[in-house]
PDB file of C-alpha atoms and ligand atoms in Angstrom:
ATOM      1  CA  MET A   1     -36.110  24.906  -0.810  1.00  0.00           C
ATOM      2  CA  ILE A   2     -34.306  25.082   2.889  1.00  0.00           C
ATOM      3  CA  ARG A   3     -30.452  25.262   1.959  1.00  0.00           C
ATOM      4  CA  THR A   4     -28.646  23.494   4.734  1.00  0.00           C
ATOM      5  CA  HIS A   5     -25.279  23.162   6.039  1.00  0.00           C
ATOM      6  CA  SER A   6     -24.259  18.487   6.014  1.00  0.00           C
ATOM      7  CA  PHE A   7     -20.687  17.668   7.222  1.00  0.00           C
ATOM      8  CA  ILE A   8     -20.219  14.654   6.081  1.00  0.00           C
ATOM      9  CA  THR A   9     -16.746  12.178   7.881  1.00  0.00           C
ATOM     10  CA  GLY A  10     -15.669   9.637   5.408  1.00  0.00           C
ATOM     11  CA  GLY A  11     -16.564  12.162   2.626  1.00  0.00           C
ATOM     12  CA  ALA A  12     -13.435  11.630  -0.086  1.00  0.00           C
ATOM     13  CA  GLY A  13     -14.719   7.820   0.237  1.00  0.00           C
ATOM     14  CA  PHE A  14     -16.832   6.526  -2.635  1.00  0.00           C
ATOM     15  CA  ILE A  15     -20.168   7.248  -1.207  1.00  0.00           C
ATOM     16  CA  GLY A  16     -19.682  10.103   0.179  1.00  0.00           C
ATOM     17  CA  SER A  17     -17.889  12.054  -2.770  1.00  0.00           C
ATOM     18  CA  HIS A  18     -21.446  11.140  -4.316  1.00  0.00           C
ATOM     19  CA  LEU A  19     -22.859  12.304  -1.998  1.00  0.00           C
ATOM     20  CA  ALA A  20     -21.371  15.547  -1.167  1.00  0.00           C
ATOM     21  CA  GLU A  21     -22.100  16.219  -4.727  1.00  0.00           C
ATOM     22  CA  LEU A  22     -25.107  15.443  -4.741  1.00  0.00           C
ATOM     23  CA  LEU A  23     -25.935  17.827  -1.511  1.00  0.00           C
ATOM     24  CA  LEU A  24     -24.101  20.938  -3.634  1.00  0.00           C
ATOM     25  CA  ASP A  25     -26.145  20.427  -6.850  1.00  0.00           C
ATOM     26  CA  GLN A  26     -29.235  21.165  -4.875  1.00  0.00           C
ATOM     27  CA  GLY A  27     -27.540  23.692  -3.031  1.00  0.00           C
ATOM     28  CA  HIS A  28     -26.567  23.165   0.080  1.00  0.00           C
ATOM     29  CA  ARG A  29     -23.684  23.955   1.876  1.00  0.00           C
ATOM     30  CA  VAL A  30     -21.247  20.035   2.469  1.00  0.00           C
ATOM     31  CA  THR A  31     -17.795  20.139   4.708  1.00  0.00           C
ATOM     32  CA  VAL A  32     -15.851  16.228   4.613  1.00  0.00           C
ATOM     33  CA  LEU A  33     -13.756  15.488   7.481  1.00  0.00           C
ATOM     34  CA  ASP A  34     -11.171  12.629   5.985  1.00  0.00           C
ATOM     35  CA  ASP A  35      -7.959  11.551   6.464  1.00  0.00           C
ATOM     36  CA  LEU A  36      -7.933   9.541   3.084  1.00  0.00           C
ATOM     37  CA  SER A  37      -6.763   5.977   5.215  1.00  0.00           C
ATOM     38  CA  THR A  38      -9.007   4.538   2.840  1.00  0.00           C
ATOM     39  CA  GLY A  39     -10.780   7.563   0.185  1.00  0.00           C
ATOM     40  CA  ARG A  40      -9.055   9.461  -2.509  1.00  0.00           C
ATOM     41  CA  TYR A  41      -8.723  12.647  -3.049  1.00  0.00           C
ATOM     42  CA  ALA A  42      -9.315  12.775  -6.224  1.00  0.00           C
ATOM     43  CA  ASN A  43     -13.368  11.489  -5.548  1.00  0.00           C
ATOM     44  CA  VAL A  44     -13.667  14.891  -4.601  1.00  0.00           C
ATOM     45  CA  ALA A  45     -10.486  17.532  -6.514  1.00  0.00           C
ATOM     46  CA  GLN A  46     -13.855  17.843  -8.911  1.00  0.00           C
ATOM     47  CA  LEU A  47     -15.424  19.041  -6.206  1.00  0.00           C
ATOM     48  CA  GLU A  48     -12.382  22.036  -4.799  1.00  0.00           C
ATOM     49  CA  GLY A  49     -13.840  25.557  -5.658  1.00  0.00           C
ATOM     50  CA  ARG A  50     -17.529  24.636  -6.148  1.00  0.00           C
ATOM     51  CA  PRO A  51     -19.569  27.318  -3.240  1.00  0.00           C
ATOM     52  CA  GLY A  52     -20.238  25.875   0.137  1.00  0.00           C
ATOM     53  CA  PHE A  53     -18.064  22.712   0.018  1.00  0.00           C
ATOM     54  CA  THR A  54     -14.805  22.793   2.519  1.00  0.00           C
ATOM     55  CA  LEU A  55     -12.673  19.620   2.062  1.00  0.00           C
ATOM     56  CA  ILE A  56     -10.609  19.237   5.666  1.00  0.00           C
ATOM     57  CA  ILE A  57      -7.910  16.082   6.018  1.00  0.00           C
ATOM     58  CA  ASP A  58      -7.658  14.799   9.076  1.00  0.00           C
ATOM     59  CA  SER A  59      -9.407  11.828  11.077  1.00  0.00           C
ATOM     60  CA  VAL A  60     -12.685  12.187  13.557  1.00  0.00           C
ATOM     61  CA  LEU A  61     -10.781  10.638  16.217  1.00  0.00           C
ATOM     62  CA  ASN A  62      -9.370  14.182  16.695  1.00  0.00           C
ATOM     63  CA  GLU A  63     -11.914  14.752  18.530  1.00  0.00           C
ATOM     64  CA  ARG A  64     -11.818  18.428  19.088  1.00  0.00           C
ATOM     65  CA  LEU A  65     -12.007  18.796  15.647  1.00  0.00           C
ATOM     66  CA  THR A  66     -14.988  16.624  14.427  1.00  0.00           C
ATOM     67  CA  GLU A  67     -17.415  18.813  17.688  1.00  0.00           C
ATOM     68  CA  GLU A  68     -16.973  21.877  16.393  1.00  0.00           C
ATOM     69  CA  LEU A  69     -17.241  20.652  13.159  1.00  0.00           C
ATOM     70  CA  ILE A  70     -21.115  19.108  14.453  1.00  0.00           C
ATOM     71  CA  ARG A  71     -21.428  21.837  16.613  1.00  0.00           C
ATOM     72  CA  ASP A  72     -21.634  24.037  13.329  1.00  0.00           C
ATOM     73  CA  CYS A  73     -23.621  21.586  11.227  1.00  0.00           C
ATOM     74  CA  ASP A  74     -27.691  21.045  10.340  1.00  0.00           C
ATOM     75  CA  ARG A  75     -26.287  17.483   9.155  1.00  0.00           C
ATOM     76  CA  LEU A  76     -24.444  15.062   9.913  1.00  0.00           C
ATOM     77  CA  TYR A  77     -24.060  11.844   7.918  1.00  0.00           C
ATOM     78  CA  HIS A  78     -21.389   9.603   9.024  1.00  0.00           C
ATOM     79  CA  LEU A  79     -19.057   7.680   6.886  1.00  0.00           C
ATOM     80  CA  ALA A  80     -15.869   7.175   7.828  1.00  0.00           C
ATOM     81  CA  SER A  81     -15.585   3.267   8.404  1.00  0.00           C
ATOM     82  CA  ALA A  82     -14.242   0.362   6.215  1.00  0.00           C
ATOM     83  CA  VAL A  83     -16.056  -1.245   4.053  1.00  0.00           C
ATOM     84  CA  GLY A  84     -16.771  -5.475   4.007  1.00  0.00           C
ATOM     85  CA  VAL A  85     -14.344  -6.949   1.671  1.00  0.00           C
ATOM     86  CA  LYS A  86     -17.257  -9.547   0.527  1.00  0.00           C
ATOM     87  CA  LEU A  87     -21.111  -7.958  -1.849  1.00  0.00           C
ATOM     88  CA  ILE A  88     -23.193 -10.173  -2.898  1.00  0.00           C
ATOM     89  CA  LEU A  89     -25.721  -7.063  -3.462  1.00  0.00           C
ATOM     90  CA  PHE A  90     -25.352  -4.539  -5.527  1.00  0.00           C
ATOM     91  CA  ALA A  91     -26.367  -0.750  -5.752  1.00  0.00           C
ATOM     92  CA  HIS A  92     -26.095   2.322  -8.101  1.00  0.00           C
ATOM     93  CA  VAL A  93     -24.221   4.476  -5.768  1.00  0.00           C
ATOM     94  CA  ALA A  94     -27.117   6.936  -6.924  1.00  0.00           C
ATOM     95  CA  ASP A  95     -29.953   5.938  -5.676  1.00  0.00           C
ATOM     96  CA  ILE A  96     -28.355   5.436  -2.818  1.00  0.00           C
ATOM     97  CA  CYS A  97     -27.161   8.998  -2.320  1.00  0.00           C
ATOM     98  CA  GLY A  98     -30.592   9.556  -3.429  1.00  0.00           C
ATOM     99  CA  ALA A  99     -32.114   7.896  -0.853  1.00  0.00           C
ATOM    100  CA  ILE A 100     -30.040   8.875   2.518  1.00  0.00           C
ATOM    101  CA  ALA A 101     -29.839  13.045   1.300  1.00  0.00           C
ATOM    102  CA  ARG A 102     -33.897  12.626   1.590  1.00  0.00           C
ATOM    103  CA  MET A 103     -34.439  10.755   4.548  1.00  0.00           C
ATOM    104  CA  LEU A 104     -33.200  13.336   6.646  1.00  0.00           C
ATOM    105  CA  ASP A 105     -36.235  15.905   5.559  1.00  0.00           C
ATOM    106  CA  ILE A 106     -38.804  12.224   6.380  1.00  0.00           C
ATOM    107  CA  PRO A 107     -39.356  13.063   9.937  1.00  0.00           C
ATOM    108  CA  SER A 108     -40.658   9.699  10.745  1.00  0.00           C
ATOM    109  CA  CYS A 109     -37.307   8.096   9.645  1.00  0.00           C
ATOM    110  CA  PHE A 110     -35.748  10.141  12.975  1.00  0.00           C
ATOM    111  CA  GLY A 111     -33.676   7.335  15.032  1.00  0.00           C
ATOM    112  CA  GLN A 112     -35.049   4.776  12.757  1.00  0.00           C
ATOM    113  CA  VAL A 113     -32.470   2.043  10.469  1.00  0.00           C
ATOM    114  CA  VAL A 114     -32.890   2.278   7.955  1.00  0.00           C
ATOM    115  CA  ASN A 115     -31.605  -0.281   4.901  1.00  0.00           C
ATOM    116  CA  LEU A 116     -30.563   1.249   2.088  1.00  0.00           C
ATOM    117  CA  GLY A 117     -29.126  -1.770  -0.813  1.00  0.00           C
ATOM    118  CA  ASN A 118     -30.938  -4.268  -3.720  1.00  0.00           C
ATOM    119  CA  ASP A 119     -32.186  -6.887  -3.183  1.00  0.00           C
ATOM    120  CA  GLU A 120     -32.096  -8.453  -6.853  1.00  0.00           C
ATOM    121  CA  GLU A 121     -29.173 -11.189  -6.076  1.00  0.00           C
ATOM    122  CA  VAL A 122     -27.038 -11.986  -7.877  1.00  0.00           C
ATOM    123  CA  SER A 123     -24.232 -14.951  -7.155  1.00  0.00           C
ATOM    124  CA  ILE A 124     -20.880 -13.741  -7.784  1.00  0.00           C
ATOM    125  CA  ASN A 125     -20.482 -15.956 -11.100  1.00  0.00           C
ATOM    126  CA  ARG A 126     -23.130 -14.788 -12.579  1.00  0.00           C
ATOM    127  CA  LEU A 127     -21.857 -10.464 -11.634  1.00  0.00           C
ATOM    128  CA  ALA A 128     -18.334 -12.010 -13.964  1.00  0.00           C
ATOM    129  CA  GLN A 129     -20.560 -13.563 -16.878  1.00  0.00           C
ATOM    130  CA  LEU A 130     -21.904  -9.904 -16.990  1.00  0.00           C
ATOM    131  CA  THR A 131     -19.398  -8.045 -16.162  1.00  0.00           C
ATOM    132  CA  ILE A 132     -17.061 -10.178 -19.225  1.00  0.00           C
ATOM    133  CA  GLU A 133     -20.288  -9.161 -21.734  1.00  0.00           C
ATOM    134  CA  LEU A 134     -21.035  -6.007 -21.574  1.00  0.00           C
ATOM    135  CA  THR A 135     -17.627  -4.943 -21.459  1.00  0.00           C
ATOM    136  CA  HIS A 136     -17.265  -6.826 -24.376  1.00  0.00           C
ATOM    137  CA  SER A 137     -13.949  -8.239 -22.291  1.00  0.00           C
ATOM    138  CA  GLN A 138     -11.468 -11.241 -23.345  1.00  0.00           C
ATOM    139  CA  SER A 139     -11.068 -12.079 -19.781  1.00  0.00           C
ATOM    140  CA  GLU A 140     -11.854 -16.010 -18.001  1.00  0.00           C
ATOM    141  CA  ILE A 141     -13.448 -16.621 -15.080  1.00  0.00           C
ATOM    142  CA  CYS A 142     -11.209 -19.031 -13.299  1.00  0.00           C
ATOM    143  CA  HIS A 143     -13.120 -20.538  -9.711  1.00  0.00           C
ATOM    144  CA  ILE A 144     -10.633 -20.371  -6.872  1.00  0.00           C
ATOM    145  CA  SER A 145     -11.666 -22.059  -3.458  1.00  0.00           C
ATOM    146  CA  TYR A 146     -13.222 -20.037  -1.047  1.00  0.00           C
ATOM    147  CA  ASP A 147      -9.491 -20.296   1.188  1.00  0.00           C
ATOM    148  CA  GLU A 148      -7.942 -18.911  -1.802  1.00  0.00           C
ATOM    149  CA  ALA A 149      -9.432 -16.284  -2.024  1.00  0.00           C
ATOM    150  CA  TYR A 150     -10.213 -15.044   1.229  1.00  0.00           C
ATOM    151  CA  GLY A 151      -6.791 -16.942   3.588  1.00  0.00           C
ATOM    152  CA  PRO A 152      -7.710 -19.940   5.375  1.00  0.00           C
ATOM    153  CA  GLY A 153     -10.286 -19.562   8.394  1.00  0.00           C
ATOM    154  CA  PHE A 154     -11.701 -16.675   6.448  1.00  0.00           C
ATOM    155  CA  GLU A 155     -15.991 -16.578   7.524  1.00  0.00           C
ATOM    156  CA  ASP A 156     -18.409 -15.076   5.748  1.00  0.00           C
ATOM    157  CA  MET A 157     -22.842 -15.056   5.257  1.00  0.00           C
ATOM    158  CA  GLN A 158     -23.317 -17.368   1.986  1.00  0.00           C
ATOM    159  CA  ARG A 159     -25.840 -14.722   1.599  1.00  0.00           C
ATOM    160  CA  ARG A 160     -26.845 -11.498   2.184  1.00  0.00           C
ATOM    161  CA  VAL A 161     -30.265  -9.813   1.393  1.00  0.00           C
ATOM    162  CA  PRO A 162     -31.187  -7.069   3.125  1.00  0.00           C
ATOM    163  CA  SER A 163     -34.462  -5.966   3.672  1.00  0.00           C
ATOM    164  CA  LEU A 164     -36.321  -2.998   2.047  1.00  0.00           C
ATOM    165  CA  GLU A 165     -39.484  -2.693   3.149  1.00  0.00           C
ATOM    166  CA  ARG A 166     -38.628  -0.557   5.930  1.00  0.00           C
ATOM    167  CA  ALA A 167     -36.925   2.030   2.825  1.00  0.00           C
ATOM    168  CA  ARG A 168     -40.059   1.682   0.716  1.00  0.00           C
ATOM    169  CA  ASN A 169     -42.799   2.767   3.650  1.00  0.00           C
ATOM    170  CA  LEU A 170     -40.436   5.257   4.405  1.00  0.00           C
ATOM    171  CA  LEU A 171     -39.145   6.768   1.771  1.00  0.00           C
ATOM    172  CA  GLY A 172     -40.159   5.245  -0.620  1.00  0.00           C
ATOM    173  CA  TYR A 173     -37.248   4.009  -1.773  1.00  0.00           C
ATOM    174  CA  GLN A 174     -37.252   1.683  -5.730  1.00  0.00           C
ATOM    175  CA  PRO A 175     -33.814   1.315  -6.367  1.00  0.00           C
ATOM    176  CA  LYS A 176     -34.275   3.171 -10.268  1.00  0.00           C
ATOM    177  CA  ARG A 177     -30.260   1.619 -11.460  1.00  0.00           C
ATOM    178  CA  GLY A 178     -30.157  -2.169 -11.827  1.00  0.00           C
ATOM    179  CA  LEU A 179     -26.638  -4.455 -12.144  1.00  0.00           C
ATOM    180  CA  ARG A 180     -25.994  -3.698 -16.146  1.00  0.00           C
ATOM    181  CA  ASP A 181     -26.128  -0.199 -15.226  1.00  0.00           C
ATOM    182  CA  ILE A 182     -23.709  -0.308 -12.648  1.00  0.00           C
ATOM    183  CA  ILE A 183     -21.730  -2.864 -14.317  1.00  0.00           C
ATOM    184  CA  HIS A 184     -21.990  -0.231 -17.382  1.00  0.00           C
ATOM    185  CA  ASP A 185     -20.677   2.930 -15.387  1.00  0.00           C
ATOM    186  CA  VAL A 186     -17.992   1.074 -12.968  1.00  0.00           C
ATOM    187  CA  ALA A 187     -16.015   0.315 -16.695  1.00  0.00           C
ATOM    188  CA  GLY A 188     -16.979   3.970 -17.311  1.00  0.00           C
ATOM    189  CA  GLY A 189     -15.253   5.495 -14.782  1.00  0.00           C
ATOM    190  CA  LEU A 190     -12.393   2.985 -15.218  1.00  0.00           C
ATOM    191  CA  ARG A 191     -11.808   3.991 -18.451  1.00  0.00           C
ATOM    192  CA  ARG A 192     -11.641   7.611 -18.286  1.00  0.00           C
ATOM    193  CA  ALA A 193      -9.033   7.266 -15.220  1.00  0.00           C
ATOM    194  CA  GLU A 194      -6.738   5.272 -16.761  1.00  0.00           C
ATOM    195  CA  ALA A 195      -7.290   7.693 -19.827  1.00  0.00           C
ATOM    196  CA  VAL A 196      -6.255  10.859 -17.511  1.00  0.00           C
ATOM    197  CA  ALA A 197      -3.747   8.427 -16.413  1.00  0.00           C
ATOM    198  CA  VAL A 198      -1.915   7.486 -19.682  1.00  0.00           C
TER     199      VAL A 198
HETATM  200  N1  LIG B   1     -19.444   0.381  -0.139  1.00  0.00           N
HETATM  201  C1  LIG B   1     -20.601   0.165  -0.312  1.00  0.00           C
HETATM  202  O1  LIG B   1     -21.188  -0.690  -1.084  1.00  0.00           O
HETATM  203  C2  LIG B   1     -20.942  -0.193   1.225  1.00  0.00           C
HETATM  204  C3  LIG B   1     -21.747  -0.960   2.039  1.00  0.00           C
HETATM  205  C4  LIG B   1     -22.741  -1.333   2.789  1.00  0.00           C
HETATM  206  C5  LIG B   1     -21.772  -0.212   4.340  1.00  0.00           C
HETATM  207  N2  LIG B   1     -20.992   0.982   3.528  1.00  0.00           N
HETATM  208  C6  LIG B   1     -20.120   2.143   4.239  1.00  0.00           C
HETATM  209  O2  LIG B   1     -20.740   3.219   4.201  1.00  0.00           O
HETATM  210  C7  LIG B   1     -19.662   3.876   4.559  1.00  0.00           C
HETATM  211  C8  LIG B   1     -18.859   4.354   3.109  1.00  0.00           C
HETATM  212  O3  LIG B   1     -18.755   3.477   2.885  1.00  0.00           O
HETATM  213  P1  LIG B   1     -18.112   3.417   0.962  1.00  0.00           P
HETATM  214  O4  LIG B   1     -18.299   2.733   0.365  1.00  0.00           O
HETATM  215  O5  LIG B   1     -17.369   5.127   0.555  1.00  0.00           O
HETATM  216  O6  LIG B   1     -16.332   3.330   1.662  1.00  0.00           O
HETATM  217  P2  LIG B   1     -14.867   4.235   2.361  1.00  0.00           P
HETATM  218  O7  LIG B   1     -13.493   3.252   2.572  1.00  0.00           O
HETATM  219  O8  LIG B   1     -14.637   5.175  -0.020  1.00  0.00           O
HETATM  220  O9  LIG B   1     -15.190   5.539   2.146  1.00  0.00           O
HETATM  221  C9  LIG B   1     -14.521   5.720   3.703  1.00  0.00           C
HETATM  222  C10 LIG B   1     -14.203   6.563   4.358  1.00  0.00           C
HETATM  223  O10 LIG B   1     -13.078   7.271   5.233  1.00  0.00           O
HETATM  224  C11 LIG B   1     -12.735   8.029   5.053  1.00  0.00           C
HETATM  225  N3  LIG B   1     -12.316   7.271   6.781  1.00  0.00           N
HETATM  226  C12 LIG B   1     -11.508   6.350   7.945  1.00  0.00           C
HETATM  227  N4  LIG B   1     -11.395   6.140   8.977  1.00  0.00           N
HETATM  228  C13 LIG B   1     -11.163   7.198   9.083  1.00  0.00           C
HETATM  229  C14 LIG B   1     -11.106   8.955  10.637  1.00  0.00           C
HETATM  230  N5  LIG B   1     -10.829   7.928  11.058  1.00  0.00           N
HETATM  231  N6  LIG B   1     -11.216   9.692   9.948  1.00  0.00           N
HETATM  232  C15 LIG B   1     -11.218  10.504   8.805  1.00  0.00           C
HETATM  233  N7  LIG B   1     -11.479   9.264   7.698  1.00  0.00           N
HETATM  234  C16 LIG B   1     -12.684   8.486   8.268  1.00  0.00           C
HETATM  235  C17 LIG B   1     -11.540   7.143   4.641  1.00  0.00           C
HETATM  236  O11 LIG B   1     -10.173   7.730   4.655  1.00  0.00           O
HETATM  237  C18 LIG B   1     -12.662   7.105   3.280  1.00  0.00           C
HETATM  238  O12 LIG B   1     -12.415   8.018   2.145  1.00  0.00           O
HETATM  239  C19 LIG B   1     -19.023   3.362   5.656  1.00  0.00           C
HETATM  240  O13 LIG B   1     -19.473   2.919   6.289  1.00  0.00           O
HETATM  241  C20 LIG B   1     -19.189   1.374   5.279  1.00  0.00           C
HETATM  242  O14 LIG B   1     -19.168   0.102   6.574  1.00  0.00           O
HETATM  243  C21 LIG B   1     -21.133   0.870   2.303  1.00  0.00           C
END
């Protein structure tokens, strides 16, 4: 396999840190640039010291540095930006990172906009029920108005289902993990983080 030098902006974030780990596992060199505005050092702490990994705490708005880093890499994954607050579809980060990493090996993907995600729609109510069930939680579901949840005047799409057709055709993309796996892994991660904090 060709070893590449990947540059990930926002690499200390949720998706970027998992992508960095995957690429290192595949034997690539990885440089992460992150200003830690929403990301956390803890996301990449376990990668520090691994051969080929470099972390730079700075902003992509530092043009000179960013340009230098782009010039030095073979592949750029630009993930430094804010995330939308309402999620209706859930995809496992491992499925997403696998597809993102593969995409740059497939020339027919170049220049294309490719949606990644999951087209298994779930309501927030069902998500809450499933989370309570799978974590054996004593929590109760409380329904509040849209305005109370998001503030007056906030508008968002009621449904958001990505078309995965292009991802399927170009990448053979098929999410392997479902909502139950996601809830299980998120709950496990939170329990581990809590155990470390105590
Ligand atoms: N997580 C999702 O469900 C989801 C869904 C759709 C799209 N996305 C997109 O994927 C990308 C990454 O999402 P994520 O969930 O990892 O978000 P995240 O907030 O965890 O990661 C974004 C990272 O970018 C960093 N960052 C922000 N501004 C920066 C700057 N000026 N310079 C350097 N670093 C900067 C943050 O510190 C953070 O580490 C975003 O573009 C997001 O819109 C995410």
